[in-house]
């Protein structure tokens, strides 16, 4: 019978029950913290590293991002008359090294995070999906 | 039969239906119809079938509600929402789950014992349903007031581990087998204190009938303490509660499934409808066992009568409130505590609960013999 | 006096040279005397074997042992140079139990045989993997496929045509 | 009575193996006679990748080792590279590094507590742990844009400076945590069932623990007062006031309690850092400047991201939340490391597990395994 603990009165369990009861009655700062995801979304931080976006005017197609990428996510492709990066997000680590390397500050990572898709091909984000124009008044 | 001229002491659901039919004045017409055919027994069969159907529907609805309640409780304790999308606050989630489980592929492992594997979930479910027969939901709301009701309940609950053993053995899976063996070991060591504490109550009542046990608990001591056996036998109540939770196989004593150790224990290999049967049985068992606790220790359906409402209904409400209080406690406990180890549980059962239960029985016998109560 | 020099004084024949591994004392030792040196190192109070690293230096293979002493709070590194064609060295499992897995890992990835290891088999890669990945000449072009056999053993093959593969 | 031993394969996919790990158990009924740990299901060849990437490019891969606490991985690798290349780090950068690492220690221990209790069958703690972890992850998100795989620490400093309002938010987090930890203690520490499950389970004495290569909180639970932050101080730890938490019971409970105490110590460290965060540069200008703070649109000073340390080798280690995390980096004077070897704490801590659990039962195996706090990404690399 040596395994019986000294406080056989189960005070520990009662303490635990009190903690959970406090949550049931929501006493103190114990409110629901989760959100109903597809209907409600959390606010993202401004620095959030999501899908890439390329400033159409600033990008010079130099390919530094391509050579910086650790996982060969980026490929420089011709789009219209100019060269722009194309991102294979299926391989992307979202590490942000390409953003740091961009000499023109043309590349940034937007807050887009719902990137799941049905095929691997649709994960390749070509220039048509990542280019944006900087607002003039910005 | 209660035909209006004489009152029987312990009416059951059959009598209630007859009384209701009488009250609206159709019983004699129907009875006459069947008497003309010379097949009066058919009417009895129909009424019994109606009772069974009502019981089944009631149990199934309760089970659905309980599974929703359990998830919601969990969610509230854990600062989450829980099911929210299906119906008002996710109330129809169990129905969605049921439809999903119906649509699932029914897998039988190649090396499983097909017949026993298929049989086991039904045995579990039926054995749990049978427990409801002598359970008084309210005054005269009882399927059958067996003279040996309590013995019957204990005997029937001993069938559940056998069906679990069937399931575990037939699955031909090591986890299932271990879960089944654990379930049996656990049940053997907990049915004994369960029975002994129940007998301590029987010593006071002098009858095994559940209705008699409830009737014995009506009334008050000193005008305000209800004559529930929990006040007469607090030790017995605690032992019975622990034994019941172990019997139900819920945390902290859920070795038969113990998800983190044995994947899902005895129903690792089950899927689809068979899994749903186990699931239903689990919650039906929770409800049944809580009902038994209420019947034996918490005064069953007794309570103050309200004016203008038939006491059959009031007593049902009292019974449900008490049962849900017990269920709430079981769920609350599940939210809080971790699982005990199997050998620790057996230690608790054999080395502490059985001696204490015997002591409790001795005290009860002493009190009754000395004529204190 | 740093531990490497101490070791050199104690076993002048076994220690070939003394240097530093950036900021930790390093002793290069003869591979034949590994067990003798290990016993001495243990006696010097180095009870923790931090890591065993195998490095393929194209013309030779180096094994580097990093030790730490809980008693003296000192670091010591040992380096053994092995022949690349048949890299073999005595196992130190009998002295440091952690060497069990570290040596298996080194065997698995660099291909160094540890003589006297109780259970020298691959640990991270499946048994039967072709080549040692951390060798500089490891063939990275050939894909290898692993299936599980009847008795649960791993079967490695370079032919993946009969396997379900991602698109 | 004649009995037969049962060979039970627990895993690779099992609810309590924390990933893909396999125990080959030889069972006598419920009792474990022999336990063999099989790893390698998550092997991704990170060390080989290290040889193929430049020094900077490899940093994001270190995030994927111990993904519960990625910051120390980043730091450990960067520290090795800095020692190899002799890079100076500004003081503010060091403060930020320690801040994020200690925050990560809290995150790690919260997940540890949650998953341990989940393994024992109490599913509430993991939600509480994740609730508080979420706040820390939001801090990380505002700091570096990622929640788990940070790629934040760079040779020469850190990627970005602290955002506005970071320190007040951090203080809020500290205050919140200080209120929550007593909750956890009420919920778990005194729970008799928990104590029954943890006391005298998975006992390993100090000598065996050292010999088996255990490090970190698991080792300190065996009564060895060894914390690399104290023994071999790095970064700004010498300036900080904290103590290495230690218990001498050698069992699962001790390993658990050490981690709870460590959370408190980490909070204490965070408080000190919040009070004394110096101003200054966050990255050594020579080795890089992140563009978000750089010149606006014109061609900015180009980050010399590709640098070549002199030929040499280094073994550098830190006290990660799970134990001693070491990186052996050898350079041959080119832009890429010649060899990267990761000494991961989880891998070495696992060596001691069979010794701990021999003769115990399956639930004890799970409890003991839970308390050595293993992440399979770290084991298999």
Short mmCIF file of C-alpha atoms in Angstrom, two decimals, chain C residues 106-162:
data_model
loop_
_atom_site.label_atom_id
_atom_site.label_comp_id
_atom_site.label_asym_id
_atom_site.label_seq_id
_atom_site.Cartn_x
_atom_site.Cartn_y
_atom_site.Cartn_z
CA UNK C 106 28.21 8.28 -38.34
CA UNK C 107 28.28 4.80 -39.83
CA UNK C 108 24.99 5.46 -41.55
CA UNK C 109 25.82 8.80 -43.11
CA UNK C 110 29.60 8.79 -43.53
CA UNK C 111 30.29 5.09 -43.69
CA UNK C 112 32.81 4.64 -40.91
CA UNK C 113 32.91 1.18 -39.38
CA UNK C 114 33.16 1.11 -35.62
CA UNK C 115 34.74 -2.13 -34.55
CA UNK C 116 33.23 -3.57 -31.42
CA UNK C 117 29.95 -1.74 -31.68
CA UNK C 118 27.22 -4.06 -30.38
CA UNK C 119 24.63 -3.24 -33.00
CA UNK C 120 26.20 -1.42 -35.90
CA UNK C 121 23.42 -0.84 -38.36
CA UNK C 122 21.90 2.12 -40.10
CA UNK C 123 19.82 4.37 -37.92
CA UNK C 124 18.38 7.22 -39.96
CA UNK C 125 18.32 5.58 -43.35
CA UNK C 126 16.75 2.21 -44.03
CA UNK C 127 18.96 -0.86 -43.96
CA UNK C 128 20.23 -1.55 -47.45
CA UNK C 129 20.52 2.06 -48.56
CA UNK C 130 23.06 2.43 -51.31
CA UNK C 131 25.93 4.76 -50.54
CA UNK C 132 26.75 7.03 -47.64
CA UNK C 133 25.04 10.41 -48.12
CA UNK C 134 27.59 12.60 -46.42
CA UNK C 135 30.47 11.33 -48.52
CA UNK C 136 31.47 13.94 -51.05
CA UNK C 137 31.09 11.50 -53.94
CA UNK C 138 27.60 10.36 -52.97
CA UNK C 139 25.41 9.90 -55.99
CA UNK C 140 22.54 12.29 -55.43
CA UNK C 141 21.02 11.83 -58.86
CA UNK C 142 19.87 8.25 -58.37
CA UNK C 143 16.57 8.08 -56.59
CA UNK C 144 16.13 5.30 -54.09
CA UNK C 145 12.78 3.90 -53.04
CA UNK C 146 11.90 2.18 -49.84
CA UNK C 147 9.13 -0.34 -49.45
CA UNK C 148 8.25 -2.48 -46.50
CA UNK C 149 8.56 -6.22 -46.90
CA UNK C 150 6.46 -9.02 -45.50
CA UNK C 151 8.24 -9.12 -42.15
CA UNK C 152 8.39 -5.37 -41.76
CA UNK C 153 11.93 -5.04 -43.07
CA UNK C 154 12.89 -2.20 -45.36
CA UNK C 155 13.55 -3.00 -48.98
CA UNK C 156 15.55 -0.40 -50.88
CA UNK C 157 15.61 -0.31 -54.65
CA UNK C 158 16.52 2.19 -57.30
CA UNK C 159 13.54 1.19 -59.37
CA UNK C 160 10.49 3.18 -58.42
CA UNK C 161 8.34 2.28 -61.39
CA UNK C 162 6.02 0.04 -59.39
#
